[in-house]
PDB file of C-alpha atoms in Angstrom:
ATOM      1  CA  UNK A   1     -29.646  -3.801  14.621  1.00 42.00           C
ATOM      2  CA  UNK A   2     -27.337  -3.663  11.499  1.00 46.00           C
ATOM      3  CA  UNK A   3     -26.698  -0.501   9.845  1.00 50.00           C
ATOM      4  CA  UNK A   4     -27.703  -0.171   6.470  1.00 53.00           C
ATOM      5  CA  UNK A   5     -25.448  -1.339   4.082  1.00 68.00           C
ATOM      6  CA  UNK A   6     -24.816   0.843   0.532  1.00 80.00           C
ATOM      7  CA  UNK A   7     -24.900  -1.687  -2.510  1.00 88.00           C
ATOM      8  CA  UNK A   8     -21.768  -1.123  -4.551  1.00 88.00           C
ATOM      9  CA  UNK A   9     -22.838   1.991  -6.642  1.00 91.00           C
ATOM     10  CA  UNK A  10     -23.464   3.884  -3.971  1.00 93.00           C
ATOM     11  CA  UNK A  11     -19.672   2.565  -2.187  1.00 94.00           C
ATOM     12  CA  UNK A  12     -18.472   4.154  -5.269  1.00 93.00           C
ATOM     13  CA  UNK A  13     -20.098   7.162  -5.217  1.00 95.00           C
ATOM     14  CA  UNK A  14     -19.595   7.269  -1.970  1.00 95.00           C
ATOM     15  CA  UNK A  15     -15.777   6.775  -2.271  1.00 96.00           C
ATOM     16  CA  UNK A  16     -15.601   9.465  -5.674  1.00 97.00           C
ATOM     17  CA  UNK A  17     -17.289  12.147  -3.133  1.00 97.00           C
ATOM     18  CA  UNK A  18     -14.881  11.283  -0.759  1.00 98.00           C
ATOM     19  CA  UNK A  19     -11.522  11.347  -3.186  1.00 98.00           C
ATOM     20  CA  UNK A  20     -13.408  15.039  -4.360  1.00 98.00           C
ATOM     21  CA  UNK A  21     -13.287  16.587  -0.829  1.00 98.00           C
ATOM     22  CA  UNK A  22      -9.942  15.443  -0.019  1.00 98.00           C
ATOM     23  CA  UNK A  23      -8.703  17.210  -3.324  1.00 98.00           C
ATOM     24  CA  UNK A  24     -10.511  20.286  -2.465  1.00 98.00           C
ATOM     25  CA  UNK A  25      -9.550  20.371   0.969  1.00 98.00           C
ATOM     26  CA  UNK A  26      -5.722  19.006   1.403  1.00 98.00           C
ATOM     27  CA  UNK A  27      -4.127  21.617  -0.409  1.00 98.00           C
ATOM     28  CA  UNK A  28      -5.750  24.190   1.633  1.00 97.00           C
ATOM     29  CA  UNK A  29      -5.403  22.516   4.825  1.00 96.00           C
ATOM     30  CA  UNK A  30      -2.587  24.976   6.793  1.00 97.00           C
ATOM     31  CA  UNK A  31      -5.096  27.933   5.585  1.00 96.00           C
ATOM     32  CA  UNK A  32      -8.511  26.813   6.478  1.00 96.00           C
ATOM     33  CA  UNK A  33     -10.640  23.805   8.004  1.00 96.00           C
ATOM     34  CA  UNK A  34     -11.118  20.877   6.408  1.00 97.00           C
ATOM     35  CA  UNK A  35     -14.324  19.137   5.773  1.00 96.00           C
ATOM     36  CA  UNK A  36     -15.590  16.635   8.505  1.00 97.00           C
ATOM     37  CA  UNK A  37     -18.381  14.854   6.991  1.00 97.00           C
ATOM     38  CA  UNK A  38     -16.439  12.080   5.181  1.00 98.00           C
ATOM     39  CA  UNK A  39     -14.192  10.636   8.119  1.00 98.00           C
ATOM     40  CA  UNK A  40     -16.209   8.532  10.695  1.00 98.00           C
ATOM     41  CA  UNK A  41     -16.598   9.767  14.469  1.00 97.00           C
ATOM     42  CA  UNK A  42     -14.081   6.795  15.560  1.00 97.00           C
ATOM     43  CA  UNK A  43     -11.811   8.060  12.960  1.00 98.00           C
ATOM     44  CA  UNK A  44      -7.986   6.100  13.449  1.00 98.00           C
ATOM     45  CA  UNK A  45      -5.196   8.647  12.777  1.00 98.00           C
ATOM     46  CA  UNK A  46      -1.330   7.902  12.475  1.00 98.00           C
ATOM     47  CA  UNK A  47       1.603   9.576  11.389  1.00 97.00           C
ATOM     48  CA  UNK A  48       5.509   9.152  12.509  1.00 97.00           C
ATOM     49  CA  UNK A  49       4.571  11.430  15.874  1.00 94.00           C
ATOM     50  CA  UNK A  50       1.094  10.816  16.367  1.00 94.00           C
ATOM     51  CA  UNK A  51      -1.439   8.386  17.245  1.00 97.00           C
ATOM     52  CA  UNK A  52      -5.246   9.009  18.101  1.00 96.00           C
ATOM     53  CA  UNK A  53      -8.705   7.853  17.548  1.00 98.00           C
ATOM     54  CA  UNK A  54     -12.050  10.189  17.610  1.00 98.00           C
ATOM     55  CA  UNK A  55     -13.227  13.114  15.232  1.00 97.00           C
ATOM     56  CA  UNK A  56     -12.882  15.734  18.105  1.00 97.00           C
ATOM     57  CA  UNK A  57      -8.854  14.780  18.237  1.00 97.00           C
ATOM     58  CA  UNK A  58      -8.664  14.676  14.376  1.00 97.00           C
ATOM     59  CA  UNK A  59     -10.787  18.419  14.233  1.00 97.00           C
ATOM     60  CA  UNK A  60      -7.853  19.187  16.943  1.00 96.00           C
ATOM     61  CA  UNK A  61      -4.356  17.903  15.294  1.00 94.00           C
ATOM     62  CA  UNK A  62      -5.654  19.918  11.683  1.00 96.00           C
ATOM     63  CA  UNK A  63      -6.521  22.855  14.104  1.00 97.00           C
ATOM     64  CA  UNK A  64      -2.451  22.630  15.606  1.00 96.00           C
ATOM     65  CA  UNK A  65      -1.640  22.517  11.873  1.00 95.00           C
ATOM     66  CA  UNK A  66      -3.174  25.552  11.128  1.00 97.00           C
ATOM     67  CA  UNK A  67      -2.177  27.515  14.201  1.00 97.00           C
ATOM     68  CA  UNK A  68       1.889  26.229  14.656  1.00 96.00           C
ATOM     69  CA  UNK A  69       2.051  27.111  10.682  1.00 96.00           C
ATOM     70  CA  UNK A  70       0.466  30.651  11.218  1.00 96.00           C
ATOM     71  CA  UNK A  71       3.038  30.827  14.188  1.00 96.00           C
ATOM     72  CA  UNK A  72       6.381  29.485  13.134  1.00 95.00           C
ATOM     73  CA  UNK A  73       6.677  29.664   9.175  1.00 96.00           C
ATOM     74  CA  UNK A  74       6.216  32.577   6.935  1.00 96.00           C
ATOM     75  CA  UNK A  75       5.274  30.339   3.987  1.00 97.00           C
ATOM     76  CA  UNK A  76       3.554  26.691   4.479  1.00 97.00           C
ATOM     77  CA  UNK A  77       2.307  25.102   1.667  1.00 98.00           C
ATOM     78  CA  UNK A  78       1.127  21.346   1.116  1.00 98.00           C
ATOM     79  CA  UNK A  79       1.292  20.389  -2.640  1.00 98.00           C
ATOM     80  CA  UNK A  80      -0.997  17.728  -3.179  1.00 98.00           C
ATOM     81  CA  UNK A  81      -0.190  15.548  -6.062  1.00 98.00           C
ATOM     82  CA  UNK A  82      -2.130  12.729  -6.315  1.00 98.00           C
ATOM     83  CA  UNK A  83      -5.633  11.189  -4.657  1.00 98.00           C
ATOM     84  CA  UNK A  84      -6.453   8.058  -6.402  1.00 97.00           C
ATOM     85  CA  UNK A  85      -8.439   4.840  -5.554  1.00 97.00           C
ATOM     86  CA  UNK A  86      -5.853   2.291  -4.904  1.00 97.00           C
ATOM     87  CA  UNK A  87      -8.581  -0.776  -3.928  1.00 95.00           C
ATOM     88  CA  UNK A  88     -12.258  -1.042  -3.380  1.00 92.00           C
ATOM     89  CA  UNK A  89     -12.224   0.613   0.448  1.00 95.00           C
ATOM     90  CA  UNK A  90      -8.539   2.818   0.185  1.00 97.00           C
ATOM     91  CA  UNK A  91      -7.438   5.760  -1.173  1.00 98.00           C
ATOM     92  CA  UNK A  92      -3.980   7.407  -1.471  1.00 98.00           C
ATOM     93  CA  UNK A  93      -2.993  11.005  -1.447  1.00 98.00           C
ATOM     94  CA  UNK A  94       0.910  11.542  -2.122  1.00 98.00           C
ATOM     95  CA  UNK A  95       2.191  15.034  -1.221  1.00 98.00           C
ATOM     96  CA  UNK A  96       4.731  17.097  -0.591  1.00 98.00           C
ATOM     97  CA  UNK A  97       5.202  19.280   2.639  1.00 98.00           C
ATOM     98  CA  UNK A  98       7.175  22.956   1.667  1.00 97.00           C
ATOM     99  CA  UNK A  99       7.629  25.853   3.879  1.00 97.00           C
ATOM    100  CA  UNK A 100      10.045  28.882   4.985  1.00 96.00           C
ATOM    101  CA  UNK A 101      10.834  29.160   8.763  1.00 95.00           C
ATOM    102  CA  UNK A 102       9.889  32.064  10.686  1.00 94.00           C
ATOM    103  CA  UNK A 103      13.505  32.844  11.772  1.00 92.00           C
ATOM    104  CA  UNK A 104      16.195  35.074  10.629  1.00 93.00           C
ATOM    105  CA  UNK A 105      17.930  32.523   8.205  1.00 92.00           C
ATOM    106  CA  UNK A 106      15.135  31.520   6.420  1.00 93.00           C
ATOM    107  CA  UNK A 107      15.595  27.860   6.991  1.00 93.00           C
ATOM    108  CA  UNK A 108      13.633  25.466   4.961  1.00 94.00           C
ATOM    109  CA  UNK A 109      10.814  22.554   5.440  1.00 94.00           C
ATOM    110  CA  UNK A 110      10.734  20.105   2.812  1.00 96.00           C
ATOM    111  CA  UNK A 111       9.293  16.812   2.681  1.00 97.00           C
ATOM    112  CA  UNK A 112       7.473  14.302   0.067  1.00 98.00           C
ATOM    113  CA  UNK A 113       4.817  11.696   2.201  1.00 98.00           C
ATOM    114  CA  UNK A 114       1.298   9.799   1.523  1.00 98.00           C
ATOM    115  CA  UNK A 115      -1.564   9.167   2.925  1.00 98.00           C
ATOM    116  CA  UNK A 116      -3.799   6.132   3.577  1.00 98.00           C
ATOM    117  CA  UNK A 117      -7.184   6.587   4.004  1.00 98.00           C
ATOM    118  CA  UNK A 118      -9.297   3.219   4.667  1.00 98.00           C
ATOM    119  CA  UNK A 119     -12.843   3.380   4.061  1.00 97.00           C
ATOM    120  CA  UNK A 120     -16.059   1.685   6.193  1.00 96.00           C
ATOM    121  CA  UNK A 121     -19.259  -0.136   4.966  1.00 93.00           C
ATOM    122  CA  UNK A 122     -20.438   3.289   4.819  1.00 94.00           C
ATOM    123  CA  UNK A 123     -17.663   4.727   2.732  1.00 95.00           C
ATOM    124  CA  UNK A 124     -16.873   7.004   5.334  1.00 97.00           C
ATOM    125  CA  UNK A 125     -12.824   6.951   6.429  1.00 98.00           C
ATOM    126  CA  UNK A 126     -12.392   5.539   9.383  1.00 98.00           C
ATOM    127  CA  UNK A 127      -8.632   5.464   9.586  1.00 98.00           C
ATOM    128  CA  UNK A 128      -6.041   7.714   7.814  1.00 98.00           C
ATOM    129  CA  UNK A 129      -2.092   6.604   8.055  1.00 98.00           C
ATOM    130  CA  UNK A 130       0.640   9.163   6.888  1.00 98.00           C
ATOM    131  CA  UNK A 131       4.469   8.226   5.684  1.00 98.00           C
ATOM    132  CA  UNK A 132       6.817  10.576   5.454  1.00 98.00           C
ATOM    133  CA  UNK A 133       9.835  10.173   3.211  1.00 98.00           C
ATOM    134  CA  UNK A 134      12.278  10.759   6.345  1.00 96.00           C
ATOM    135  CA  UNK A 135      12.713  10.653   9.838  1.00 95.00           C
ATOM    136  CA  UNK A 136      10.760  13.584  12.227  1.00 94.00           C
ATOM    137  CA  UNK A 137      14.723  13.927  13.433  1.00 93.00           C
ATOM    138  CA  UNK A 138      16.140  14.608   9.839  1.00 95.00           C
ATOM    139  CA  UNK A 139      12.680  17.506   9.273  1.00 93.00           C
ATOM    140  CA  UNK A 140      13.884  19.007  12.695  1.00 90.00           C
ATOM    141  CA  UNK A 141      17.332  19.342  11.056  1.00 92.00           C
ATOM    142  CA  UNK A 142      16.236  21.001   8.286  1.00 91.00           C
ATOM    143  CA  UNK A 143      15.378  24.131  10.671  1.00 86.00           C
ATOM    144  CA  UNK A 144      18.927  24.809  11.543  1.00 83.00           C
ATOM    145  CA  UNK A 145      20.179  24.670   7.481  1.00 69.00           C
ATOM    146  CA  UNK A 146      20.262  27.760   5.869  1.00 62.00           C
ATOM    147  CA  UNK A 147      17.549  28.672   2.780  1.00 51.00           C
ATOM    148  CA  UNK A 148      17.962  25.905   0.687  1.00 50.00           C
ATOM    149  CA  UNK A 149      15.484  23.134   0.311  1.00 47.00           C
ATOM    150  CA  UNK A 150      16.852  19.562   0.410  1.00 48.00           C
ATOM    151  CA  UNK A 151      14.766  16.901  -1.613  1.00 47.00           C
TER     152      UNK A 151
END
């Protein structure tokens, strides 16, 4: 048996609901949970050190978020930009990742990235791909640097 399908208003709608959550939530996202009820329960989720599939491992890695940031920065902030439609089933979120390292010089995190979110039949997001603007290796560098943020 086929699932229902949603005839294009409510995609859109869908989609709209979807782009509204991710606004709320992103910025928020080192300080408190996200909302679950717009990703899929095979959710696909990449970035440049991680690969998974499931909701209980994409509930997890926004968890670690929360938790390392508590643990190893005494500022964390994710400055979300942009969340826009970009086709009928994908939506983009460019952001930038800021923060002040829990050590005695006060390094700092900086980074700009985006991400991908690709949307089902039931405009639910099934997988979400993140680019950074560098390498993991040049973010770990940026922990040794003294208090200036590079851009």
């Amino acid at each position: 048996m086929q699932p229902p399908t949603l005839n294009d208003r409510e995609y859109a709608a869908k989609v709209e609901q979807a782009i509204e959550v991710l606004t709320r939530d992103l910025p928020t996202l080192f300080e408190k949970d996200i909302s679950y009820e717009i990703y899929s329960r095979d959710i696909f989720f990449r970035d440049p050190v991680n690969t998974f599939k499931g909701k209980l491992n994409y509930r997890i890695i926004f968890w670690t978020l929360r938790f390392h940031g508590r643990l190893f920065f005494t500022e964390l902030y994710f400055d979300l930009h942009e969340v826009q439609r970009t086709s009928p089933n994908t939506i983009r979120a460019d952001w930038t990742v800021r923060g002040t390292l829990r050590v005695p010089w006060k390094a700092k995190l900086f980074f700009n990235g985006y991400s991908l979110y690709t949307l089902n039949s039931e405009a639910l997001i099934f997988e979400h791909v993140d680019t950074w603007d560098r390498s993991p290796g040049e973010i770990l560098k940026q922990f040794v640097r003294k208090g200036e943020e590079k851009e």
